[in-house]
mmCIF file of C-alpha atoms and ligand atoms in Angstrom:
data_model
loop_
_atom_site.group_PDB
_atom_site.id
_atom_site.type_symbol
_atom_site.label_atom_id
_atom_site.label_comp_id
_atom_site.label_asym_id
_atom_site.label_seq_id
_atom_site.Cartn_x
_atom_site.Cartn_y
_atom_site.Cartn_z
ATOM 1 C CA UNK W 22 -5.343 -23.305 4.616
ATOM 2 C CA UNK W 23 -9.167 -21.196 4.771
ATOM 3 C CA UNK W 24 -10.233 -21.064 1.525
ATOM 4 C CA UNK W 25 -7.636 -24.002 -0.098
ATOM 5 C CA UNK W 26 -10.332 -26.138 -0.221
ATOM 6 C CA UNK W 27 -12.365 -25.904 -3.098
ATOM 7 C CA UNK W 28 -10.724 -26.409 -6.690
ATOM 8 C CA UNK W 29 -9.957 -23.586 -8.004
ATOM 9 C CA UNK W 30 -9.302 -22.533 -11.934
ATOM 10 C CA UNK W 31 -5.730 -24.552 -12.644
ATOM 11 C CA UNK W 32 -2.967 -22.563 -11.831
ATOM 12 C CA UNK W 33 -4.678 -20.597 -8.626
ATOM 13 C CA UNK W 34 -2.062 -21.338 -6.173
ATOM 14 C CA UNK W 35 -0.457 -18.789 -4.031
ATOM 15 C CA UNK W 36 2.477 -18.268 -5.838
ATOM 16 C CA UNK W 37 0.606 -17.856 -9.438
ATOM 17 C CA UNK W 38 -2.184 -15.265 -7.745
ATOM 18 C CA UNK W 39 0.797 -13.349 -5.995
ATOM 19 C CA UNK W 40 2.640 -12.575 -9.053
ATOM 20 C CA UNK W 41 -0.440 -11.633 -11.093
ATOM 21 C CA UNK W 42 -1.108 -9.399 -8.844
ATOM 22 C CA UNK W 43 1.657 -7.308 -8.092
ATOM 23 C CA UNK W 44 1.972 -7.314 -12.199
ATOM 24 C CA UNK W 45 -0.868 -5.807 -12.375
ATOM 25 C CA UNK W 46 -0.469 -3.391 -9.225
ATOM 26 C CA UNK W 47 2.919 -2.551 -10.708
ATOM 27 C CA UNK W 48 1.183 -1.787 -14.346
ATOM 28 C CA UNK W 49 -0.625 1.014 -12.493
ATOM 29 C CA UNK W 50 2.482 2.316 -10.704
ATOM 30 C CA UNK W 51 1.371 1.892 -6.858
ATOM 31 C CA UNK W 52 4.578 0.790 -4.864
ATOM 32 C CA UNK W 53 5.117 -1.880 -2.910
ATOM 33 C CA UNK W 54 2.929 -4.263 -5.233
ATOM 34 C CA UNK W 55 4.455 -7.516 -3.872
ATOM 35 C CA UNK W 56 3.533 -6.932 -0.318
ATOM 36 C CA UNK W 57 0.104 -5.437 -0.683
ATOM 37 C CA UNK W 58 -0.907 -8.496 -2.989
ATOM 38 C CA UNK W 59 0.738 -10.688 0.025
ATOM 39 C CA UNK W 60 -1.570 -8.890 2.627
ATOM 40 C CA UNK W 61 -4.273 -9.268 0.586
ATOM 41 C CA UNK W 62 -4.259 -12.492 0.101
ATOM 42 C CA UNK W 63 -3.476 -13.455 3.384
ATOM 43 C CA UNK W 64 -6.825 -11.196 4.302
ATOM 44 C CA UNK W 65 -9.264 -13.331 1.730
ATOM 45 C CA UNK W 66 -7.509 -16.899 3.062
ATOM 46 C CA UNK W 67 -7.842 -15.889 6.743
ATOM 47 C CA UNK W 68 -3.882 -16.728 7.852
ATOM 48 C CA UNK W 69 -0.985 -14.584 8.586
ATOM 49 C CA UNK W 70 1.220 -13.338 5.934
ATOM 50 C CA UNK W 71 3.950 -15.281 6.850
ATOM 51 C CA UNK W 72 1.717 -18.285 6.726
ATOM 52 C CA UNK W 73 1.744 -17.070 2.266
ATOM 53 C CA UNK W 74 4.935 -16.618 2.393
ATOM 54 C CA UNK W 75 5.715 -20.572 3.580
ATOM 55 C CA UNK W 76 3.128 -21.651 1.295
ATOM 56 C CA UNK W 77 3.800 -20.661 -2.214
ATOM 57 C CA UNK W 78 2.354 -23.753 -4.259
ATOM 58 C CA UNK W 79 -0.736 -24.522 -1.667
ATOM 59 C CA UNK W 80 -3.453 -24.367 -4.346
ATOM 60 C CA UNK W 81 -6.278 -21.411 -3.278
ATOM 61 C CA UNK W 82 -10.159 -22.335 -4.127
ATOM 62 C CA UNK W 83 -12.252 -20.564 -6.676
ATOM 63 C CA UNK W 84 -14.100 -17.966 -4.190
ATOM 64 C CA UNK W 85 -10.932 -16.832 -2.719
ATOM 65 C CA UNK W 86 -9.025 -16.031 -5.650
ATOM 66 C CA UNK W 87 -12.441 -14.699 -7.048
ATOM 67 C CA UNK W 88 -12.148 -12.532 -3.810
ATOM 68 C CA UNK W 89 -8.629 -12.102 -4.259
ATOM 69 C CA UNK W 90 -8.903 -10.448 -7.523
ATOM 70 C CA UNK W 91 -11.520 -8.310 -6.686
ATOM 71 C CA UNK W 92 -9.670 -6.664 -3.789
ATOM 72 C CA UNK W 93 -6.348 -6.376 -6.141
ATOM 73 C CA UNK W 94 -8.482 -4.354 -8.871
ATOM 74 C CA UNK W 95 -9.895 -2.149 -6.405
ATOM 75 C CA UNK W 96 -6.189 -1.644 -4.711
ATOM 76 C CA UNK W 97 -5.115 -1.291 -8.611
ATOM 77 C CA UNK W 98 -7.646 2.067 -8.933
ATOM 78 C CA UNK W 99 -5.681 3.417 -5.285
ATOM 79 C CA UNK W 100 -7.669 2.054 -2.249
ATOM 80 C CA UNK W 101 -5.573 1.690 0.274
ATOM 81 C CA UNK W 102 -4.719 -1.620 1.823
ATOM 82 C CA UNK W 103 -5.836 -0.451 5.436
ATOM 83 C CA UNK W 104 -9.536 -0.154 3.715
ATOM 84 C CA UNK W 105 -9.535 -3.335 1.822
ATOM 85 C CA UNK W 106 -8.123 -5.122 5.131
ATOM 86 C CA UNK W 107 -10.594 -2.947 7.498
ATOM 87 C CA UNK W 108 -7.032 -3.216 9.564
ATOM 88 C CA UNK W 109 -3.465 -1.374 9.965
ATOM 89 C CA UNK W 110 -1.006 -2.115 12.768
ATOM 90 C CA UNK W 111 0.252 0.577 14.433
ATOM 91 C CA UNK W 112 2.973 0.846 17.643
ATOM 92 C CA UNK W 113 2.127 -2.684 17.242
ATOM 93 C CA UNK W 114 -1.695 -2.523 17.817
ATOM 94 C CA UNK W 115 -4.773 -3.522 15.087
ATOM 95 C CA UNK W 116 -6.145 -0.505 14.514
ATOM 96 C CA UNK W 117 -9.596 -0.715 12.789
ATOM 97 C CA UNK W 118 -9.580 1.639 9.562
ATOM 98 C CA UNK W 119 -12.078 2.431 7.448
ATOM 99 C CA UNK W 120 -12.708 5.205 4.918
ATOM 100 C CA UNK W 121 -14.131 7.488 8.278
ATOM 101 C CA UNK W 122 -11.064 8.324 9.450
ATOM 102 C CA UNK W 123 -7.085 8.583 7.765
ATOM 103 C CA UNK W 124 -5.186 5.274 7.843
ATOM 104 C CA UNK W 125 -2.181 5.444 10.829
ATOM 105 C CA UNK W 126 0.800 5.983 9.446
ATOM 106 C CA UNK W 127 4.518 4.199 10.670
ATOM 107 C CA UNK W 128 5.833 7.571 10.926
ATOM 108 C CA UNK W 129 3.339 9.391 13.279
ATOM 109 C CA UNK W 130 4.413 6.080 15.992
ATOM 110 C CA UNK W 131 7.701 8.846 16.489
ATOM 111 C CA UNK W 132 5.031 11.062 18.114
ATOM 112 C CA UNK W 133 3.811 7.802 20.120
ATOM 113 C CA UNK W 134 7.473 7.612 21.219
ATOM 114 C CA UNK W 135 7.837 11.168 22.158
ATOM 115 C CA UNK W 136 4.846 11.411 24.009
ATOM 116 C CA UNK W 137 5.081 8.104 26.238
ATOM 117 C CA UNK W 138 8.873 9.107 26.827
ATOM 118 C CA UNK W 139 7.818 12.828 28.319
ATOM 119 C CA UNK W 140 4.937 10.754 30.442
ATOM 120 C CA UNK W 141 7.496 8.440 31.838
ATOM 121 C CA UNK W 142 9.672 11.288 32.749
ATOM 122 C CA UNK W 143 6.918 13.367 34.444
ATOM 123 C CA UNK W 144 5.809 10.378 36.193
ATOM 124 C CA UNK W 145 10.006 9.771 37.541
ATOM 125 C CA UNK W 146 10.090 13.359 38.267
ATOM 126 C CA UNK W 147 8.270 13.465 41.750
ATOM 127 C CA UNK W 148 6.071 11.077 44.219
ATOM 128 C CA UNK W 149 2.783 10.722 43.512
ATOM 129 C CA UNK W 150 0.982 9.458 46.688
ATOM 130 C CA UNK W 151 -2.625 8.526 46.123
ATOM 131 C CA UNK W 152 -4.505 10.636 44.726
ATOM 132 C CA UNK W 153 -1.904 12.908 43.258
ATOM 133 C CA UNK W 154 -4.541 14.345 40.241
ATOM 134 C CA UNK W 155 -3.805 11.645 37.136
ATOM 135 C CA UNK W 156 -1.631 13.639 34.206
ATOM 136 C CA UNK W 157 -4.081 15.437 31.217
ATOM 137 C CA UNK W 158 -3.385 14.012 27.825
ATOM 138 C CA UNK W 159 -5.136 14.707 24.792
ATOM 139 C CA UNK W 160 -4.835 13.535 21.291
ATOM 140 C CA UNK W 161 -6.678 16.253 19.095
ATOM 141 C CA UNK W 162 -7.609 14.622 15.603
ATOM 142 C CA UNK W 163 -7.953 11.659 16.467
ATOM 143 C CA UNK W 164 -9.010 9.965 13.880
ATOM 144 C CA UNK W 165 -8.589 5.730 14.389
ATOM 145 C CA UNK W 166 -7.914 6.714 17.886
ATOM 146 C CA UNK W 167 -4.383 5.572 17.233
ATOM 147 C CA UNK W 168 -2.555 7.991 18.978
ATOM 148 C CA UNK W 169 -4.571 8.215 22.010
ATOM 149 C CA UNK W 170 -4.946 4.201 22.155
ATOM 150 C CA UNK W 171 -0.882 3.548 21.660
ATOM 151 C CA UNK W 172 -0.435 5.654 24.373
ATOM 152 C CA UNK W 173 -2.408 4.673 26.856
ATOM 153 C CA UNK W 174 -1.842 1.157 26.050
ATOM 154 C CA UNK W 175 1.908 1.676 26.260
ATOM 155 C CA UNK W 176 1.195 3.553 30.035
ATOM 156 C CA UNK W 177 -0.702 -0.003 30.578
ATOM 157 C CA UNK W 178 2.070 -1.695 29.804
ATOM 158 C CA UNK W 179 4.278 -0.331 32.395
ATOM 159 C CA UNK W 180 1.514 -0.274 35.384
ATOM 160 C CA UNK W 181 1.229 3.583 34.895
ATOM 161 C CA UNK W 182 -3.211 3.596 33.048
ATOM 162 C CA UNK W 183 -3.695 5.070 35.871
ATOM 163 C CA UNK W 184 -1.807 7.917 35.742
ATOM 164 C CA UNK W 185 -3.197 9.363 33.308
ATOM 165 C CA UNK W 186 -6.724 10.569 32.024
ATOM 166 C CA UNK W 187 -6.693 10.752 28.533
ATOM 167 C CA UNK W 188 -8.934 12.565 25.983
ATOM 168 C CA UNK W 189 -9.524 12.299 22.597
ATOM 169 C CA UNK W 190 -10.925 14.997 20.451
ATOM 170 C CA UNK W 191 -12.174 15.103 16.643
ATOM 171 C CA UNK W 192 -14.205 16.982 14.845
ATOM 172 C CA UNK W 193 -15.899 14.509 12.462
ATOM 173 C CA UNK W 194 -18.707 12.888 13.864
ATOM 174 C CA UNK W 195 -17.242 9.507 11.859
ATOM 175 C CA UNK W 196 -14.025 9.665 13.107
ATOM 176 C CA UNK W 197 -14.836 9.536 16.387
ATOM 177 C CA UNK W 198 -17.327 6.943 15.864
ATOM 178 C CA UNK W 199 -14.648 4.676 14.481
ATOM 179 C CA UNK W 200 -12.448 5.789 17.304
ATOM 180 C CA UNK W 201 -14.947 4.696 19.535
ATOM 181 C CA UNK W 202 -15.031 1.532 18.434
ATOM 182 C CA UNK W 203 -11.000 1.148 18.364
ATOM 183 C CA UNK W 204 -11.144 1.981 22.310
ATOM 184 C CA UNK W 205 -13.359 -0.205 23.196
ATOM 185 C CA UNK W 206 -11.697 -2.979 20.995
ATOM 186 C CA UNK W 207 -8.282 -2.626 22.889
ATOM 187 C CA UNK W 208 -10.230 -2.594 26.187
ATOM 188 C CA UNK W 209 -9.557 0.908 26.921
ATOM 189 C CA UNK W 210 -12.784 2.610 27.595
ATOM 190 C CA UNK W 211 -12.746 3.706 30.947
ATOM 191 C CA UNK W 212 -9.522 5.497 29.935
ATOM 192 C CA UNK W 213 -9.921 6.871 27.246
ATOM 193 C CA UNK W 214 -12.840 9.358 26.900
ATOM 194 C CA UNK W 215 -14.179 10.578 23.522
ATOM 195 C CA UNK W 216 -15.479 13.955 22.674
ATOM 196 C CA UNK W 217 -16.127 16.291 19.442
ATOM 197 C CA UNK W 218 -14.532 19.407 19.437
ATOM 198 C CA UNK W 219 -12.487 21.906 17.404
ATOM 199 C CA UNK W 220 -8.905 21.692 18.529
ATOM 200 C CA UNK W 221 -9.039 22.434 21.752
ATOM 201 C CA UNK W 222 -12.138 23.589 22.099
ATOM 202 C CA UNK W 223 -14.302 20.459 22.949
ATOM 203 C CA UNK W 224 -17.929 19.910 24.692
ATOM 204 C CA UNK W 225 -17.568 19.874 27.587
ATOM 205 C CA UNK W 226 -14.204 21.600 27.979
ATOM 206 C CA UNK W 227 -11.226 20.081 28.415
ATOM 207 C CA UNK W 228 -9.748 19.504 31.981
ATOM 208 C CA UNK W 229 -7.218 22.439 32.128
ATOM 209 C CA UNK W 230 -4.126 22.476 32.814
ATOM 210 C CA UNK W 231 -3.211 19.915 29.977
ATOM 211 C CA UNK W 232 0.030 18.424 30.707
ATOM 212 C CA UNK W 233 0.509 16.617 27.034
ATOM 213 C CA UNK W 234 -0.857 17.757 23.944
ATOM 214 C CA UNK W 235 -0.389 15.465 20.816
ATOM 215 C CA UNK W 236 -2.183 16.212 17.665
ATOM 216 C CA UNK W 237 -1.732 14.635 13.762
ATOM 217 C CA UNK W 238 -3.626 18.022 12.382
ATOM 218 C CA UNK W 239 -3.921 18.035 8.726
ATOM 219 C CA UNK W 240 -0.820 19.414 7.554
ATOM 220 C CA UNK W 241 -0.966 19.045 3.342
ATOM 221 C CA UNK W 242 -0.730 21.996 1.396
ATOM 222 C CA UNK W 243 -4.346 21.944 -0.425
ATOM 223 C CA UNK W 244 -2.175 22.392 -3.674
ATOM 224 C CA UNK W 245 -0.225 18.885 -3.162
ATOM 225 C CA UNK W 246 -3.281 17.339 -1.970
ATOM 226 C CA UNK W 247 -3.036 13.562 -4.958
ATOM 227 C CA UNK W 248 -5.985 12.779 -6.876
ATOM 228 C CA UNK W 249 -6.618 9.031 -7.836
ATOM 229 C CA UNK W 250 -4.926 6.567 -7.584
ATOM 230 C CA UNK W 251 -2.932 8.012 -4.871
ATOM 231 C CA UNK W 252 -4.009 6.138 -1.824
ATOM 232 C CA UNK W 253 -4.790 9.513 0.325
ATOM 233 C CA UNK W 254 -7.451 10.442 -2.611
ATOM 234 C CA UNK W 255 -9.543 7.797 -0.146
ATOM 235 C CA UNK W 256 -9.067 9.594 2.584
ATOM 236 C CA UNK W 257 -11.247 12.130 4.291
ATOM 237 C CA UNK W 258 -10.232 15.677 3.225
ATOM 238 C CA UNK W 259 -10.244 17.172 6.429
ATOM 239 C CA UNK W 260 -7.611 14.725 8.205
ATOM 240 C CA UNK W 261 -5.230 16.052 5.176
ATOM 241 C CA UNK W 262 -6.164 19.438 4.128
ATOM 242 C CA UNK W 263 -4.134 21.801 6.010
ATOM 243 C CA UNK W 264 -4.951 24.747 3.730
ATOM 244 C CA UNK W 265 -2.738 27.357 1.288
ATOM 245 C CA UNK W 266 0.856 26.132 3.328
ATOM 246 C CA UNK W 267 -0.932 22.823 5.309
ATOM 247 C CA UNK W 268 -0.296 24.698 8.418
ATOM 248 C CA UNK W 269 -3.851 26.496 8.927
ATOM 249 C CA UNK W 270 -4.647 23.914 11.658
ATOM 250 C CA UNK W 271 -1.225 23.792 13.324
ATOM 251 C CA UNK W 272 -1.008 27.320 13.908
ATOM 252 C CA UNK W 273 -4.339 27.723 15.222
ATOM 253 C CA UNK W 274 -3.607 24.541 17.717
ATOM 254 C CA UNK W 275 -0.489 26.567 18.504
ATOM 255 C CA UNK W 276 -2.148 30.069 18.718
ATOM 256 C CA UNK W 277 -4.880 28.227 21.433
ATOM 257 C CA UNK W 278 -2.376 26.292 23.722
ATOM 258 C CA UNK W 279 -0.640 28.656 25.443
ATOM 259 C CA UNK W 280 -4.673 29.433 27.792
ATOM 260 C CA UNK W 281 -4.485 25.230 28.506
ATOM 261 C CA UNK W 282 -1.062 24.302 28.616
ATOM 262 C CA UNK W 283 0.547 23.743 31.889
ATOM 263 C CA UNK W 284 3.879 25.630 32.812
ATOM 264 C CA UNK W 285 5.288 22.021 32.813
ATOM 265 C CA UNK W 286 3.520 20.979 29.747
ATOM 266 C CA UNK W 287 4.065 19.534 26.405
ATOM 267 C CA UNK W 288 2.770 20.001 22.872
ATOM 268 C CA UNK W 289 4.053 17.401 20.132
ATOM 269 C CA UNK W 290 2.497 18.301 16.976
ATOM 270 C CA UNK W 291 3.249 16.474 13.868
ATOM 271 C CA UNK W 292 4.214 17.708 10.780
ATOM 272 C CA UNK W 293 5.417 17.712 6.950
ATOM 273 C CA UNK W 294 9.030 17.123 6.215
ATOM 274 C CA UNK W 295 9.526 20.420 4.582
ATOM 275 C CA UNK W 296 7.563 22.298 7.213
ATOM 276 C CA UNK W 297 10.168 22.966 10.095
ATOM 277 C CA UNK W 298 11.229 26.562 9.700
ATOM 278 C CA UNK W 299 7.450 27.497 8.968
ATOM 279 C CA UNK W 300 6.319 25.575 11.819
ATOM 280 C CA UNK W 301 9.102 27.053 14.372
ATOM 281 C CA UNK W 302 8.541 30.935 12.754
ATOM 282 C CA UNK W 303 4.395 30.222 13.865
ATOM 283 C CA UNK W 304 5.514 29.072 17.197
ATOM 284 C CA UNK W 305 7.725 31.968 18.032
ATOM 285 C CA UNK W 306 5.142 34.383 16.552
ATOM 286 C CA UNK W 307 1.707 32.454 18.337
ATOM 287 C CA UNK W 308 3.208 31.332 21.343
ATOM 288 C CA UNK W 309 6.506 32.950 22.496
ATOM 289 C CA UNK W 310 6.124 32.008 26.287
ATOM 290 C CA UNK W 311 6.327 28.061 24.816
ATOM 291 C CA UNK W 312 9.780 26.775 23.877
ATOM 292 C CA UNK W 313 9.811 25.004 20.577
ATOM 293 C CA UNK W 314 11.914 22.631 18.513
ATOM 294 C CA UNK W 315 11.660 20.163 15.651
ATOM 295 C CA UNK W 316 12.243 16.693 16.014
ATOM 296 C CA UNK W 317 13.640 13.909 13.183
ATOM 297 C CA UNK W 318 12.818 10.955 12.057
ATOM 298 C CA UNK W 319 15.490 7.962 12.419
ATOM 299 C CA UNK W 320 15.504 8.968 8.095
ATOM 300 C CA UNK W 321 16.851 12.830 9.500
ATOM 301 C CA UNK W 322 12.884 14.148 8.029
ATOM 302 C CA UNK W 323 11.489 16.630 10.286
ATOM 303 C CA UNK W 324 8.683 14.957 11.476
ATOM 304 C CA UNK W 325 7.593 16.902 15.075
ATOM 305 C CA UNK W 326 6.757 19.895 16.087
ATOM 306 C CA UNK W 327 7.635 19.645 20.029
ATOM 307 C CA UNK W 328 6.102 23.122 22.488
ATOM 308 C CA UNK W 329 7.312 23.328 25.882
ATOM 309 C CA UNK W 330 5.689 25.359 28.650
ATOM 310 C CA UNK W 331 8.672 27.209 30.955
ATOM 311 C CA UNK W 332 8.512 24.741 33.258
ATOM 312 C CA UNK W 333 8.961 21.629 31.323
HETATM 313 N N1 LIG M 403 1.621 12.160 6.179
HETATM 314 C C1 LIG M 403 0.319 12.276 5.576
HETATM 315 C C2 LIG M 403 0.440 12.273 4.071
HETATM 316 O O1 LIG M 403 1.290 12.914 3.529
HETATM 317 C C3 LIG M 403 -0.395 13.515 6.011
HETATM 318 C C4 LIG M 403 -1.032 13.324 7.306
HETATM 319 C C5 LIG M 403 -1.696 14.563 7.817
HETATM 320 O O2 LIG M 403 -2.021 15.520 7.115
HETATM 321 N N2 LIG M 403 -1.889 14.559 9.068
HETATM 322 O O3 LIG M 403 -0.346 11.600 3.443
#
C-alpha cells in the first residue's frame, strides 16, 4: 500500500488511525465520522476506500499518518471532505472541488435525472434529419460544472452529444474557472461552452429559444445560513445565499424565463425542502403562461421546481 512503507509510530495501522479519527470527528459533532476518516485516509495512502476497508491491520508510515492527522483536524474545525480530497463524485463522475465553487451534492443528481429524461423525450418526440438545430441547454450557477458536465456526459453516453449545445453560466469569475477545468477534465470542451453572466443574462447572449433550463440558484434563507463548523461555512456565500426567504434568485430566474423559454421548453430549478408552496405561489405570480410543479425526492422532500412552456 502508498505510503505503508516507512515505519511509522507503533500502533499506526489503518485500523488504529481510523478509529482515532472518527473519535475525534465525533467529539466535535460532524456526522458521518467513520466514513470521512475512511476517505481520508484512503486520499493520503493513494488507494480506493475499499482497498482501507480490506486492509485494517496494514501498518501506515510516519508521513502519511502525519498527513492523515492533519487533514482529520482540519475536517474536525468543518472543512468539508470534497476540499480536503480536491474531489466529489457526482452522477458517478470526479468532479474537481475546491473552495471556488459549492461542493455537488447527491441530491441535486434528481435534477440530473429530470433533465436527461425530458432530453431523451424531446429527442423520441420527432425526426431529426441532419442538421435539425441541436437542443439549447443551460445550467445557470454552475458552479463545479456538475450539472452541465452530468448531462452532457449522460447524452454521450447514449450517442445523443450531439444533440445538444450546452451552456454554462456563473457569475463568479472562480467558479467558472474551476468549471472550466472540470470540462475539459471529462473531455467535454467542445460541448460545453462557458460564459459569465447573471442568470440568464450572459455575454454574449444566450442562444434563444432555450429548450432546457436547469439551475442550483442559491436557495438558503440568509437567516439559516451555519457558521463553523458546519461544512457550508466553507462555501462561497453566493452559491448559498438566497436572501430574506432563499428564493431572491429563483424568482428572478423565474420572472426572466418566460422572454427565452421555448413554447416546448423546460425549467427545472432546484430547491429547499420547505420551499414548495413559496416556490409554486412565485411561479404562478412571475410566470403564469409556464406550467409549474414540484418534484420529490425518492425521501418524499421537495426537491424541484419543474416550469413548462405550453407546449411541453
Ligand atoms: N442544499 C444546499 C444546502 O443546504 C443548498 C444549495 C443551494 O443553495 N443551492 O447546503
Amino acid at each position: 500500500m502508498t505510503g505503508a512503507g516507512a515505519a511509522g509510530a507503533p500502533g499506526d495501522r489503518v485500523a488504529t488511525l481510523l478509529a482515532e479519527a472518527a473519535g475525534r470527528l465525533a467529539a466535535n459533532d460532524q456526522g458521518g465520522e467513520r466514513s470521512d476518516a475512511e476517505l481520508l485516509l484512503a486520499h493520503v495512502l493513494g488507494v480506493g476506500r475499499t482497498t482501507i476497508l480490506a486492509h485494517p491491520e496494514a501498518p501506515v508510515g510516519a508521513d502519511a499518518a502525519a498527513a492523515f492527522r492533519a487533514l482529520i483536524v482540519r475536517r474536525a474545525a468543518g472543512e468539508p471532505v470534497a476540499y480536503l480530497r480536491g474531489v466529489r463524485e457526482f452522477h458517478g463522475l470526479a468532479i474537481a472541488c475546491d473552495p471556488r465553487a459549492l461542493v455537488p451534492r447527491p441530491e441535486t443528481e434528481l435534477l440530473v435525472e429530470h433533465a436527461l429524461a425530458h432530453l431523451r423525450a424531446r429527442l423520441a418526440a420527432a425526426p431529426r434529419p441532419p442538421g435539425t438545430p441541436p437542443l439549447r441547454v443551460v445550467d445557470i450557477g454552475t458552479g463545479t460544472g456538475a450539472i452541465a458536465i452530468a448531462v452532457a456526459d449522460g447524452l454521450r453516453r447514449r450517442g445523443a452529444l450531439a444533440e445538444v449545445a450546452v451552456v454554462a453560466v456563473d457569475r463568479s469569475p472562480d467558479a467558472l474557472a474551476l468549471a472550466t477545468e472540470n470540462v475539459v477534465a471529462h473531455g467535454l470542451a467542445d460541448a460545453i461552452s462557458l460564459r459569465p453572466g447573471d442568470l440568464l443574462a450572459t455575454e454574449p447572449p444566450l442562444p434563444v429559444p432555450l429548450d432546457l433550463v436547469c439551475a442550483n440558484l442559491p436557495y438558503v434563507a440568509t437567516g439559516d445560513l451555519r457558521p463553523a463548523p458546519d461544512a457550508t461555512a466553507w462555501e462561497p456565500r453566493l452559491a448559498l445565499d438566497g436572501g430574506p426567504d432563499g428564493l431572491d434568485a429563483v424568482r428572478r430566474l423565474i420572472a426572466a424565463l418566460p422572454a427565452q423559454l421555448g413554447p416546448a421548453g423546460r425549467a427545472l430549478l432546484e430547491i429547499g425542502a420547505d420551499q414548495g408552496p413559496a416556490a409554486l405561489a412565485a411561479a404562478a405570480a412571475l410566470a403564469p403562461g409556464l406550467t409549474a410543479r414540484t418534484h420529490a425526492d425518492l425521501a418524499g422532500r421537495t426537491r424541484l421546481l419543474d416550469l413548462a412552456g405550453p407546449g411541453a
